[in-house]
Short mmCIF file of N, CA, C and O in Angstrom, two decimals:
data_model
loop_
_atom_site.label_atom_id
_atom_site.label_comp_id
_atom_site.label_asym_id
_atom_site.label_seq_id
_atom_site.Cartn_x
_atom_site.Cartn_y
_atom_site.Cartn_z
N MET A 1 0.84 -1.19 0.00
CA MET A 1 0.00 0.00 0.00
C MET A 1 0.88 1.25 0.00
O MET A 1 1.92 1.29 0.65
N GLU A 2 0.45 2.24 -0.71
CA GLU A 2 1.21 3.48 -0.82
C GLU A 2 0.91 4.39 0.36
O GLU A 2 -0.23 4.49 0.81
N GLU A 3 1.94 5.02 0.87
CA GLU A 3 1.80 5.94 2.01
C GLU A 3 1.18 7.25 1.55
O GLU A 3 1.61 7.84 0.56
N LYS A 4 0.16 7.71 2.25
CA LYS A 4 -0.47 8.98 1.94
C LYS A 4 0.29 10.09 2.67
O LYS A 4 0.60 9.95 3.86
N LEU A 5 0.58 11.15 1.97
CA LEU A 5 1.27 12.30 2.55
C LEU A 5 0.28 13.44 2.74
O LEU A 5 -0.57 13.69 1.89
N LEU A 6 0.40 14.11 3.87
CA LEU A 6 -0.46 15.24 4.19
C LEU A 6 0.36 16.52 4.24
O LEU A 6 1.46 16.53 4.79
N ARG A 7 -0.18 17.58 3.71
CA ARG A 7 0.41 18.89 3.90
C ARG A 7 -0.16 19.45 5.20
O ARG A 7 -1.01 18.84 5.83
N ILE A 8 0.27 20.61 5.60
CA ILE A 8 -0.11 21.16 6.90
C ILE A 8 -1.63 21.30 7.03
O ILE A 8 -2.19 21.04 8.10
N LYS A 9 -2.31 21.68 5.96
CA LYS A 9 -3.77 21.81 6.04
C LYS A 9 -4.43 20.47 6.34
O LYS A 9 -5.39 20.40 7.11
N GLY A 10 -3.91 19.40 5.76
CA GLY A 10 -4.43 18.07 6.03
C GLY A 10 -4.16 17.62 7.45
O GLY A 10 -5.01 16.98 8.09
N VAL A 11 -3.00 17.96 7.96
CA VAL A 11 -2.65 17.62 9.34
C VAL A 11 -3.60 18.34 10.29
O VAL A 11 -4.11 17.76 11.25
N LYS A 12 -3.86 19.61 10.00
CA LYS A 12 -4.72 20.42 10.88
C LYS A 12 -6.17 19.94 10.89
O LYS A 12 -6.90 20.20 11.83
N ILE A 13 -6.59 19.20 9.87
CA ILE A 13 -7.93 18.60 9.87
C ILE A 13 -8.00 17.54 10.97
O ILE A 13 -8.99 17.44 11.68
N HIS A 14 -6.92 16.76 11.11
CA HIS A 14 -6.88 15.68 12.10
C HIS A 14 -6.44 16.16 13.48
O HIS A 14 -6.85 15.63 14.49
N ILE A 15 -5.57 17.16 13.51
CA ILE A 15 -5.03 17.71 14.76
C ILE A 15 -5.37 19.20 14.78
O ILE A 15 -4.67 20.01 14.16
N PRO A 16 -6.41 19.59 15.46
CA PRO A 16 -6.79 21.01 15.47
C PRO A 16 -5.84 21.84 16.34
O PRO A 16 -6.08 22.04 17.52
N ALA A 17 -4.75 22.27 15.73
CA ALA A 17 -3.75 23.09 16.44
C ALA A 17 -3.16 24.09 15.45
O ALA A 17 -3.18 23.87 14.24
N LYS A 18 -2.62 25.16 15.97
CA LYS A 18 -1.97 26.16 15.13
C LYS A 18 -0.68 25.59 14.57
O LYS A 18 -0.05 24.71 15.17
N CYS A 19 -0.25 26.13 13.44
CA CYS A 19 1.00 25.69 12.82
C CYS A 19 2.17 25.86 13.77
O CYS A 19 3.02 24.97 13.88
N SER A 20 2.21 26.98 14.47
CA SER A 20 3.32 27.24 15.38
C SER A 20 3.35 26.21 16.51
O SER A 20 4.43 25.79 16.94
N THR A 21 2.19 25.77 16.96
CA THR A 21 2.11 24.75 18.01
C THR A 21 2.64 23.41 17.49
O THR A 21 3.39 22.73 18.17
N ILE A 22 2.25 23.06 16.28
CA ILE A 22 2.71 21.80 15.68
C ILE A 22 4.22 21.80 15.54
O ILE A 22 4.90 20.85 15.94
N TYR A 23 4.79 22.89 15.02
CA TYR A 23 6.25 22.95 14.84
C TYR A 23 6.98 22.98 16.18
O TYR A 23 8.06 22.41 16.30
N ALA A 24 6.40 23.62 17.17
CA ALA A 24 7.02 23.62 18.51
C ALA A 24 7.03 22.21 19.10
O ALA A 24 8.01 21.79 19.72
N LYS A 25 5.95 21.46 18.88
CA LYS A 25 5.89 20.08 19.38
C LYS A 25 6.89 19.19 18.65
O LYS A 25 7.48 18.29 19.24
N ILE A 26 7.09 19.43 17.35
CA ILE A 26 8.09 18.66 16.59
C ILE A 26 9.47 18.88 17.21
O ILE A 26 10.22 17.93 17.42
N LYS A 27 9.78 20.13 17.50
CA LYS A 27 11.08 20.47 18.08
C LYS A 27 11.29 19.80 19.43
O LYS A 27 12.40 19.39 19.77
N LYS A 28 10.21 19.64 20.22
CA LYS A 28 10.29 19.00 21.53
C LYS A 28 10.10 17.49 21.47
O LYS A 28 9.96 16.84 22.51
N LEU A 29 10.09 16.92 20.25
CA LEU A 29 9.87 15.49 20.03
C LEU A 29 8.53 15.03 20.58
O LEU A 29 8.41 13.97 21.18
N ARG A 30 7.49 15.82 20.36
CA ARG A 30 6.16 15.48 20.84
C ARG A 30 5.14 15.39 19.70
O ARG A 30 3.93 15.33 19.93
N PHE A 31 5.63 15.37 18.45
CA PHE A 31 4.75 15.29 17.30
C PHE A 31 5.56 14.69 16.15
O PHE A 31 6.77 14.89 16.07
N PRO A 32 4.91 13.94 15.23
CA PRO A 32 5.66 13.37 14.10
C PRO A 32 6.38 14.45 13.29
O PRO A 32 5.83 15.52 13.04
N LYS A 33 7.61 14.14 12.89
CA LYS A 33 8.38 15.11 12.13
C LYS A 33 7.87 15.18 10.69
O LYS A 33 7.25 14.25 10.18
N GLN A 34 8.14 16.29 10.06
CA GLN A 34 7.75 16.48 8.69
C GLN A 34 8.86 16.00 7.76
O GLN A 34 10.01 15.90 8.16
N TYR A 35 8.49 15.68 6.55
CA TYR A 35 9.43 15.26 5.52
C TYR A 35 9.35 16.28 4.40
O TYR A 35 8.28 16.84 4.15
N LYS A 36 10.44 16.53 3.73
CA LYS A 36 10.44 17.45 2.60
C LYS A 36 10.15 16.64 1.33
O LYS A 36 10.80 15.64 1.05
N TYR A 37 9.15 17.04 0.61
CA TYR A 37 8.77 16.39 -0.64
C TYR A 37 8.62 17.48 -1.69
O TYR A 37 7.65 18.24 -1.66
N GLY A 38 9.61 17.60 -2.54
CA GLY A 38 9.59 18.66 -3.54
C GLY A 38 9.66 20.04 -2.93
O GLY A 38 9.07 20.99 -3.45
N GLY A 39 10.33 20.17 -1.79
CA GLY A 39 10.46 21.45 -1.13
C GLY A 39 9.28 21.81 -0.24
O GLY A 39 9.23 22.89 0.33
N THR A 40 8.32 20.91 -0.13
CA THR A 40 7.12 21.14 0.68
C THR A 40 7.14 20.22 1.89
O THR A 40 7.48 19.05 1.78
N ALA A 41 6.75 20.74 3.03
CA ALA A 41 6.67 19.92 4.24
C ALA A 41 5.44 19.02 4.16
O ALA A 41 4.34 19.49 3.88
N CYS A 42 5.66 17.73 4.38
CA CYS A 42 4.58 16.74 4.37
C CYS A 42 4.74 15.81 5.56
O CYS A 42 5.84 15.62 6.06
N TRP A 43 3.63 15.26 6.00
CA TRP A 43 3.62 14.30 7.09
C TRP A 43 3.03 13.00 6.59
O TRP A 43 2.13 13.01 5.75
N LYS A 44 3.52 11.88 7.11
CA LYS A 44 2.97 10.59 6.74
C LYS A 44 1.67 10.37 7.50
O LYS A 44 1.63 10.54 8.73
N MET A 45 0.63 9.99 6.78
CA MET A 45 -0.68 9.78 7.39
C MET A 45 -0.59 8.70 8.47
O MET A 45 -1.22 8.82 9.51
N SER A 46 0.21 7.67 8.24
CA SER A 46 0.33 6.59 9.22
C SER A 46 0.89 7.09 10.54
O SER A 46 0.47 6.66 11.61
N GLU A 47 1.83 8.04 10.49
CA GLU A 47 2.41 8.59 11.71
C GLU A 47 1.40 9.49 12.44
O GLU A 47 1.35 9.48 13.67
N ILE A 48 0.61 10.23 11.70
CA ILE A 48 -0.43 11.07 12.31
C ILE A 48 -1.48 10.18 12.97
O ILE A 48 -1.90 10.44 14.10
N GLN A 49 -1.87 9.09 12.31
CA GLN A 49 -2.85 8.16 12.89
C GLN A 49 -2.30 7.52 14.16
O GLN A 49 -3.02 7.39 15.15
N LEU A 50 -1.03 7.13 14.14
CA LEU A 50 -0.41 6.54 15.34
C LEU A 50 -0.40 7.56 16.47
O LEU A 50 -0.72 7.22 17.62
N TYR A 51 -0.04 8.79 16.17
CA TYR A 51 -0.04 9.86 17.18
C TYR A 51 -1.42 10.01 17.81
O TYR A 51 -1.55 10.13 19.03
N ILE A 52 -2.46 9.98 17.00
CA ILE A 52 -3.83 10.11 17.49
C ILE A 52 -4.20 8.90 18.36
O ILE A 52 -4.78 9.04 19.43
N GLU A 53 -3.83 7.70 17.90
CA GLU A 53 -4.19 6.47 18.60
C GLU A 53 -3.51 6.33 19.96
O GLU A 53 -4.16 5.97 20.94
N ILE A 54 -2.20 6.60 20.01
CA ILE A 54 -1.48 6.33 21.27
C ILE A 54 -1.34 7.56 22.15
O ILE A 54 -1.00 7.45 23.32
N GLY A 55 -1.56 8.74 21.61
CA GLY A 55 -1.48 9.96 22.39
C GLY A 55 -0.10 10.59 22.35
O GLY A 55 0.90 9.96 21.98
N GLU A 56 -0.06 11.85 22.77
CA GLU A 56 1.18 12.63 22.68
C GLU A 56 2.30 12.08 23.56
O GLU A 56 3.44 11.97 23.13
N GLU A 57 1.99 11.71 24.78
CA GLU A 57 3.03 11.25 25.70
C GLU A 57 3.67 9.94 25.23
O GLU A 57 4.89 9.79 25.25
N ALA A 58 2.84 9.00 24.80
CA ALA A 58 3.37 7.72 24.30
C ALA A 58 4.19 7.95 23.03
O ALA A 58 5.23 7.31 22.84
N TYR A 59 3.74 8.85 22.17
CA TYR A 59 4.49 9.15 20.95
C TYR A 59 5.83 9.80 21.30
O TYR A 59 6.85 9.51 20.68
N HIS A 60 5.82 10.65 22.29
CA HIS A 60 7.05 11.30 22.76
C HIS A 60 8.05 10.23 23.24
O HIS A 60 9.23 10.29 22.89
N GLN A 61 7.57 9.27 24.01
CA GLN A 61 8.45 8.20 24.49
C GLN A 61 9.01 7.39 23.32
O GLN A 61 10.18 7.01 23.32
N LYS A 62 8.20 7.13 22.31
CA LYS A 62 8.64 6.41 21.12
C LYS A 62 9.76 7.17 20.41
O LYS A 62 10.78 6.59 20.02
N LEU A 63 9.59 8.48 20.25
CA LEU A 63 10.61 9.29 19.58
C LEU A 63 11.90 9.37 20.40
O LEU A 63 13.00 9.37 19.84
N LEU A 64 11.77 9.43 21.73
CA LEU A 64 12.97 9.43 22.58
C LEU A 64 13.74 8.13 22.43
O LEU A 64 14.98 8.15 22.34
N LYS A 65 13.05 7.01 22.37
CA LYS A 65 13.71 5.71 22.18
C LYS A 65 14.40 5.66 20.83
O LYS A 65 15.54 5.17 20.73
N GLN A 66 13.75 6.17 19.79
CA GLN A 66 14.36 6.20 18.46
C GLN A 66 15.63 7.03 18.46
O GLN A 66 16.63 6.66 17.86
N LYS A 67 15.58 8.16 19.13
CA LYS A 67 16.74 9.05 19.18
C LYS A 67 17.91 8.37 19.90
O LYS A 67 19.05 8.48 19.49
N GLU A 68 17.61 7.66 20.98
CA GLU A 68 18.64 6.92 21.72
C GLU A 68 19.28 5.85 20.84
O GLU A 68 20.48 5.66 20.84
N LEU A 69 18.44 5.14 20.07
CA LEU A 69 18.96 4.09 19.18
C LEU A 69 19.83 4.70 18.08
O LEU A 69 20.82 4.09 17.69
N GLU A 70 19.49 5.89 17.61
CA GLU A 70 20.30 6.56 16.60
C GLU A 70 21.66 6.95 17.16
O GLU A 70 22.67 6.90 16.45
N LYS A 71 21.71 7.34 18.42
CA LYS A 71 22.97 7.71 19.06
C LYS A 71 23.89 6.49 19.17
O LYS A 71 25.09 6.59 19.00
N ILE A 72 23.29 5.34 19.48
CA ILE A 72 24.07 4.11 19.64
C ILE A 72 24.63 3.64 18.31
O ILE A 72 25.77 3.19 18.23
N SER A 73 23.85 3.78 17.23
CA SER A 73 24.27 3.29 15.91
C SER A 73 25.42 4.08 15.34
O SER A 73 25.62 5.18 15.48
#
């Protein structure tokens, strides 16, 4: 199955927050990071759905674990 990409307007449909709030949460590892696609910021729909399902705190813990694993590698 092909991954659906969302631009910021699509993300805001699922997560009712201001753009500045979303980017601040990304910086604090509390929201899925964006990917650059043709110079445009996009988010993977699967990551947004996971964020909604498990909640911000659990997603934060997931990102912290990923960051630790990257340091080890």
